[in-house]
Coordinates of C-alpha atoms in Angstrom, one line a residue:
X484 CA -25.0 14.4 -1.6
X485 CA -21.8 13.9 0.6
X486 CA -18.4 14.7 -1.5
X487 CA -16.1 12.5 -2.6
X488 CA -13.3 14.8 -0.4
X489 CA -15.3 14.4 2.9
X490 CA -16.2 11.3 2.7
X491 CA -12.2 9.9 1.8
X492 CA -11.1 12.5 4.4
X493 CA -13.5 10.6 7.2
X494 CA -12.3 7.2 6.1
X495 CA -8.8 8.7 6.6
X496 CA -9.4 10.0 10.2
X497 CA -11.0 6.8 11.5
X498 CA -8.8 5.1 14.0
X499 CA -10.1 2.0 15.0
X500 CA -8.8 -0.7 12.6
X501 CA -12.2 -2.5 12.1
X502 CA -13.9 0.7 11.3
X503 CA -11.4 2.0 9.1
X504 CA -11.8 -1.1 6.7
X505 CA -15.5 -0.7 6.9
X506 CA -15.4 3.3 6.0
X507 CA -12.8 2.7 3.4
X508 CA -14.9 -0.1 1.4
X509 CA -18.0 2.2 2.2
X510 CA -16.4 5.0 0.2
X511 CA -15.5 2.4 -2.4
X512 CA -19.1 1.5 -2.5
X513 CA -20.6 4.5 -2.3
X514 CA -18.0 5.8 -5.0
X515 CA -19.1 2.8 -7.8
X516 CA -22.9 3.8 -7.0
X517 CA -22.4 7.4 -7.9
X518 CA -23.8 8.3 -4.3
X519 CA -20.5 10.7 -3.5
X520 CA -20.2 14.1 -5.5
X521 CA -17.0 14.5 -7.7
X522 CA -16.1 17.3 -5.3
X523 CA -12.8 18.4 -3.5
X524 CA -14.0 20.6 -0.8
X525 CA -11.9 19.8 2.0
X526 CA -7.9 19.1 2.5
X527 CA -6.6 15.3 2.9
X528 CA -4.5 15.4 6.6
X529 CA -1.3 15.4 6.8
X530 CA -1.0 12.2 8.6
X531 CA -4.4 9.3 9.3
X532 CA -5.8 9.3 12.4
X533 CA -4.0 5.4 13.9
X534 CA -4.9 3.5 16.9
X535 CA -2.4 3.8 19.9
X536 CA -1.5 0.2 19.4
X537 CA 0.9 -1.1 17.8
X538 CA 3.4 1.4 19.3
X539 CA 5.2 2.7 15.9
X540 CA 9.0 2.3 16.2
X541 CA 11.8 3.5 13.9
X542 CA 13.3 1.3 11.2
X543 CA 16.8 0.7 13.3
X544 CA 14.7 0.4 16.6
X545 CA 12.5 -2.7 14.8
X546 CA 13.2 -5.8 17.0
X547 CA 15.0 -8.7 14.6
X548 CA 12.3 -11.1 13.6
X549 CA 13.6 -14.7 13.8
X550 CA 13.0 -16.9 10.6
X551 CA 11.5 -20.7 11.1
X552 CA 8.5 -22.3 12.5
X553 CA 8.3 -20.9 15.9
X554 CA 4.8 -19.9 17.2
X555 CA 6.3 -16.5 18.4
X556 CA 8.1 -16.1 14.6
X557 CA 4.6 -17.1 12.9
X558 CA 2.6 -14.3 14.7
X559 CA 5.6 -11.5 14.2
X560 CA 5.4 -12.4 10.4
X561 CA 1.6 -12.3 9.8
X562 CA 1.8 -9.3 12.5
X563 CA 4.0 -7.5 10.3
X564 CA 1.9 -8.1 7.3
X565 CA -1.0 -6.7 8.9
X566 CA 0.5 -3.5 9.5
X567 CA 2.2 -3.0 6.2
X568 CA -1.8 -4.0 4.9
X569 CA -3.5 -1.6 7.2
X570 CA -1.3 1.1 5.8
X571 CA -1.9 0.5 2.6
X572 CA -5.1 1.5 3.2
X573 CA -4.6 4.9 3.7
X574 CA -1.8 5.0 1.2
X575 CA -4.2 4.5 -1.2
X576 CA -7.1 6.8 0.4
X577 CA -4.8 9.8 0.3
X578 CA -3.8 9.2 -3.4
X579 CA -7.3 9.4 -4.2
X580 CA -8.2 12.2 -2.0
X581 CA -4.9 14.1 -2.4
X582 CA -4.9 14.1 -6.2
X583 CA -8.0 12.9 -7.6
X584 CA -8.8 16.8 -9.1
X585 CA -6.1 16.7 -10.5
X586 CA -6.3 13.0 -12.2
X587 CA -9.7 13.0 -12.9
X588 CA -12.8 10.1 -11.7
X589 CA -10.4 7.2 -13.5
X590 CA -7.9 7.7 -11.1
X591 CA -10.1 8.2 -8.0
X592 CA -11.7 4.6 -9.4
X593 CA -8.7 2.5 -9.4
X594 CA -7.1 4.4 -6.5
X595 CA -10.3 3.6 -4.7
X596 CA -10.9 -0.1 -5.5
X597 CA -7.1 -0.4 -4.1
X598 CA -8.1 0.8 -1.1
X599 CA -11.2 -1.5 -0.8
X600 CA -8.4 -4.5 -1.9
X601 CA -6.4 -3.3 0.8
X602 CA -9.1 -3.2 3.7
X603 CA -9.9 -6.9 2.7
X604 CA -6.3 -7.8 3.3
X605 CA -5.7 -6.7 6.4
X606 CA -9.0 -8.1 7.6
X607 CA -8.0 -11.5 6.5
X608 CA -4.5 -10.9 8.1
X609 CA -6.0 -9.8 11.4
X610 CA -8.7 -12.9 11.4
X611 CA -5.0 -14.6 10.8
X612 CA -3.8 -13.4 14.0
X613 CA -6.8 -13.9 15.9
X614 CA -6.8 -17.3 15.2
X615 CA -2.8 -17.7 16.1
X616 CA -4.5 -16.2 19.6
X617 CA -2.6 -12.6 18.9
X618 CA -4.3 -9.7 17.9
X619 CA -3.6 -6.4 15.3
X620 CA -1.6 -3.8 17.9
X621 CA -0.1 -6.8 20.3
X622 CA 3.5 -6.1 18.5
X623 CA 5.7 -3.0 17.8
X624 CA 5.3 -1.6 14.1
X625 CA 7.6 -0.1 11.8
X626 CA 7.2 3.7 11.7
X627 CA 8.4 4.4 8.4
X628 CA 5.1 3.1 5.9
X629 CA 4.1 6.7 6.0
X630 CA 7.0 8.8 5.2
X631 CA 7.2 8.3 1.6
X632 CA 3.1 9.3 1.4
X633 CA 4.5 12.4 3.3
X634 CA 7.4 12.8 1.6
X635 CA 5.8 13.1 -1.7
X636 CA 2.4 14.9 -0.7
X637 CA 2.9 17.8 -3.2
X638 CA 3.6 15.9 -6.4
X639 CA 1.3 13.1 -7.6
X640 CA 3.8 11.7 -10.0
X641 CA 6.9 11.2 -7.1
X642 CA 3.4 9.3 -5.3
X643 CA 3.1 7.2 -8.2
X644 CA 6.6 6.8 -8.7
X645 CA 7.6 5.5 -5.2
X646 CA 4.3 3.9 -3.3
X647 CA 2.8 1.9 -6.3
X648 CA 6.2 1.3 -8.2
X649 CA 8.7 1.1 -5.8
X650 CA 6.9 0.0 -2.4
X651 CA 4.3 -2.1 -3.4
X652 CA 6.4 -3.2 -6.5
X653 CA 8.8 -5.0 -3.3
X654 CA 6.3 -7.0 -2.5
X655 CA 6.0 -8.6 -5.8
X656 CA 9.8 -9.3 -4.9
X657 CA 9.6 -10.9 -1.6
X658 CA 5.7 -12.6 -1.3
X659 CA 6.0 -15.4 -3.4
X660 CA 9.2 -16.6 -1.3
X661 CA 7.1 -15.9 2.0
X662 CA 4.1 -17.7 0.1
X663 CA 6.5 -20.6 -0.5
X664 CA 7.6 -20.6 3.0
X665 CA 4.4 -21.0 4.4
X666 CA 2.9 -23.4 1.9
X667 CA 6.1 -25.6 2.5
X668 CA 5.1 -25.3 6.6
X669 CA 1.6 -27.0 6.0
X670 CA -0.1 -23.7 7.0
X671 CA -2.7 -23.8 3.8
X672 CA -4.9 -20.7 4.9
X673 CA -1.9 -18.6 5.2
X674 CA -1.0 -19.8 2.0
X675 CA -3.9 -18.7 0.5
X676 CA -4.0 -15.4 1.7
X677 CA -1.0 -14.7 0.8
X678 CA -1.4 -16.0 -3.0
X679 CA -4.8 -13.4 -2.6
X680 CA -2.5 -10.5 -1.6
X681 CA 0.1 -11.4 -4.7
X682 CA -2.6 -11.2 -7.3
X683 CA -4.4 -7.9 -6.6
X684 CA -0.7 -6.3 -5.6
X685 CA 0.2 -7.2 -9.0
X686 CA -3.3 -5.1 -10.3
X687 CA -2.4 -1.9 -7.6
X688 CA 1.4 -2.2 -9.0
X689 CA -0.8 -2.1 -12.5
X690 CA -2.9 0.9 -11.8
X691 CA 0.1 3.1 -10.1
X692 CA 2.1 2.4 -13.8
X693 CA -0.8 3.1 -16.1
X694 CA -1.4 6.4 -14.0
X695 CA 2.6 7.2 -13.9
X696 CA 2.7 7.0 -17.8
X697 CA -0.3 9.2 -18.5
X698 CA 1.3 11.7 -15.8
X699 CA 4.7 11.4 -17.9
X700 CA 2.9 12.1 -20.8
X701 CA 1.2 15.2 -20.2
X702 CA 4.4 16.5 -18.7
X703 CA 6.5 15.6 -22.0
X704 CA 8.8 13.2 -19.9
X705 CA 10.1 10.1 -21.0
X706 CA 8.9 7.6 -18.3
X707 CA 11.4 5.6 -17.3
X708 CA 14.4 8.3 -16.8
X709 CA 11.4 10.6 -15.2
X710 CA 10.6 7.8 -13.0
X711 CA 14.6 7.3 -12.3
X712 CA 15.0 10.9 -11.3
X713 CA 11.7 11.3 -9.0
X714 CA 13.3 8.1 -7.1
X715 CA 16.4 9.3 -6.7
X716 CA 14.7 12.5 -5.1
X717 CA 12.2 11.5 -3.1
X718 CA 12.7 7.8 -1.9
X719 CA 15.6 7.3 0.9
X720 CA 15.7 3.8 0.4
X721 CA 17.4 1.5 -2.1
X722 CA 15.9 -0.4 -5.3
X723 CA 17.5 -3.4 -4.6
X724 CA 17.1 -7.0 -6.3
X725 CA 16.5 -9.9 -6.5
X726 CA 13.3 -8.6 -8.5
X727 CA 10.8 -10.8 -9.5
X728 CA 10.0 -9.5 -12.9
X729 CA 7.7 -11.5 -14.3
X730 CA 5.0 -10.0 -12.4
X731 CA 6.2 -6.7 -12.3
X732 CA 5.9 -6.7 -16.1
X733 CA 2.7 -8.2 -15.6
X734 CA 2.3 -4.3 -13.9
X735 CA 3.5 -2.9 -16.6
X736 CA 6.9 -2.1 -14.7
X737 CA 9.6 -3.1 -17.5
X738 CA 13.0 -3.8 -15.9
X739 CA 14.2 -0.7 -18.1
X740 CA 12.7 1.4 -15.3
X741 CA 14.4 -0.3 -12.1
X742 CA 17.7 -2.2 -13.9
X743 CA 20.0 0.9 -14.1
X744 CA 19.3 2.4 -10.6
X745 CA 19.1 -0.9 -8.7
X746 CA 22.3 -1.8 -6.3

């Protein structure tokens, strides 16, 4: 029987986009039908194994996208959504590979089904793009999606505390405006999609509190000024509103975690 660790660590080091969704719900599979041994034989790599396009710029280097209904604007955003999507995926394969000893076969289970959730997305983002006659990789990317992953690879609870509840809690912030955008432009199927994404984010942003409470727990914290402090360590970025917290509570994510720190 394969292991758990070798088979998340293969997902991790595929390259090719398609395959990568297909090893990553594989696992996810294999995982649910108890055909991958609870096992942590072999280390997660320090950085996925990416295609060589989209070249991968730096934040500041980022070319400005321009907002409206321009052809060349439509493909950036869905373009930029792909990548932030195809990402994810291995944000959420190293949280399960990285710390899953540690956090036991619930974790590994919800960390798991994200990354299935994840592989969908960008699949129905790249179809997306295909069909506005662009492709995954035909834009530059932003660099940045994996530094916090990196920057918090020896501490599970700084993970939880900045990918689930700060990054992926953003895009609770900003989708339903984008959603709007897109509805309001007559472009149904994006709409869709995007309505999709907002619903299971809402379930990751779920799972990533749930797991940061239990963590809190067992370390005798209390969550939300543990959660303030592993921020303010190990995320370079800014909590900024305007929040939408309706569906962060529906995460779980109380504004008595994010209110005080946010400017």
């Amino acid at each position: 029987m394969t292991t758990l660790a070798r088979a998340i660590r293969a997902a991790l080091l595929t390259a090719d986009p398609r395959q990568k969704c297909f090893a990553t719900r594989q696992v996810a599979r294999d995982w649910r039908s108890d055909k991958l041994a609870f096992v942590f034989d072999v280390p997660m790599p320090d950085q996925p194994a990416w295609p060589d396009a989209p070249e991968l710029l730096p934040p500041a280097q980022m070319p400005k996208r321009r907002k409206g209904g321009s052809e060349r604007g439509r493909i950036a955003l869905w373009h930029a959504l792909a990548h932030i999507e195809f990402v994810a995926i291995d944000l959420a394969l190293d949280m399960a590979g990285r710390f899953g000893a540690e956090m036991g076969e619930d974790f590994v289970s919800d960390f798991l089904a994200v990354a299935a959730d994840e592989a969908m997305h960008f699949a129905l983002l790249a179809r997306k793009l295909e069909n506005l006659g662009s492709h995954y990789g035909a834009l530059p990317a932003h660099a940045g999606l994996w530094e916090a992953a990196h920057a918090t690879r020896g501490d599970v609870a700084a993970r939880l505390a900045v990918v689930p509840m700060v990054l992926e809690a953003r895009g609770l912030d900003v989708t339903p405006a984008t959603l709007e955008r897109v509805a309001a432009s007559g472009d149904d199927n994006g709409a869709r999609i995007l309505k999709r994404i907002l619903d299971d984010e809402i379930r990751h942003v779920g799972f990533g509190t749930k797991h940061f409470l239990a963590c809190a727990s067992s370390r005798g914290c209390e969550p939300e000024s543990y959660w303030q402090e592993l921020v303010k360590s190990h995320f370079r970025g800014f909590v900024r509103p305007p929040f939408n917290d309706s569906a962060r509570l529906a995460a779980g994510l109380s504004r008595g975690f994010y209110a005080t720190i946010a400017y």
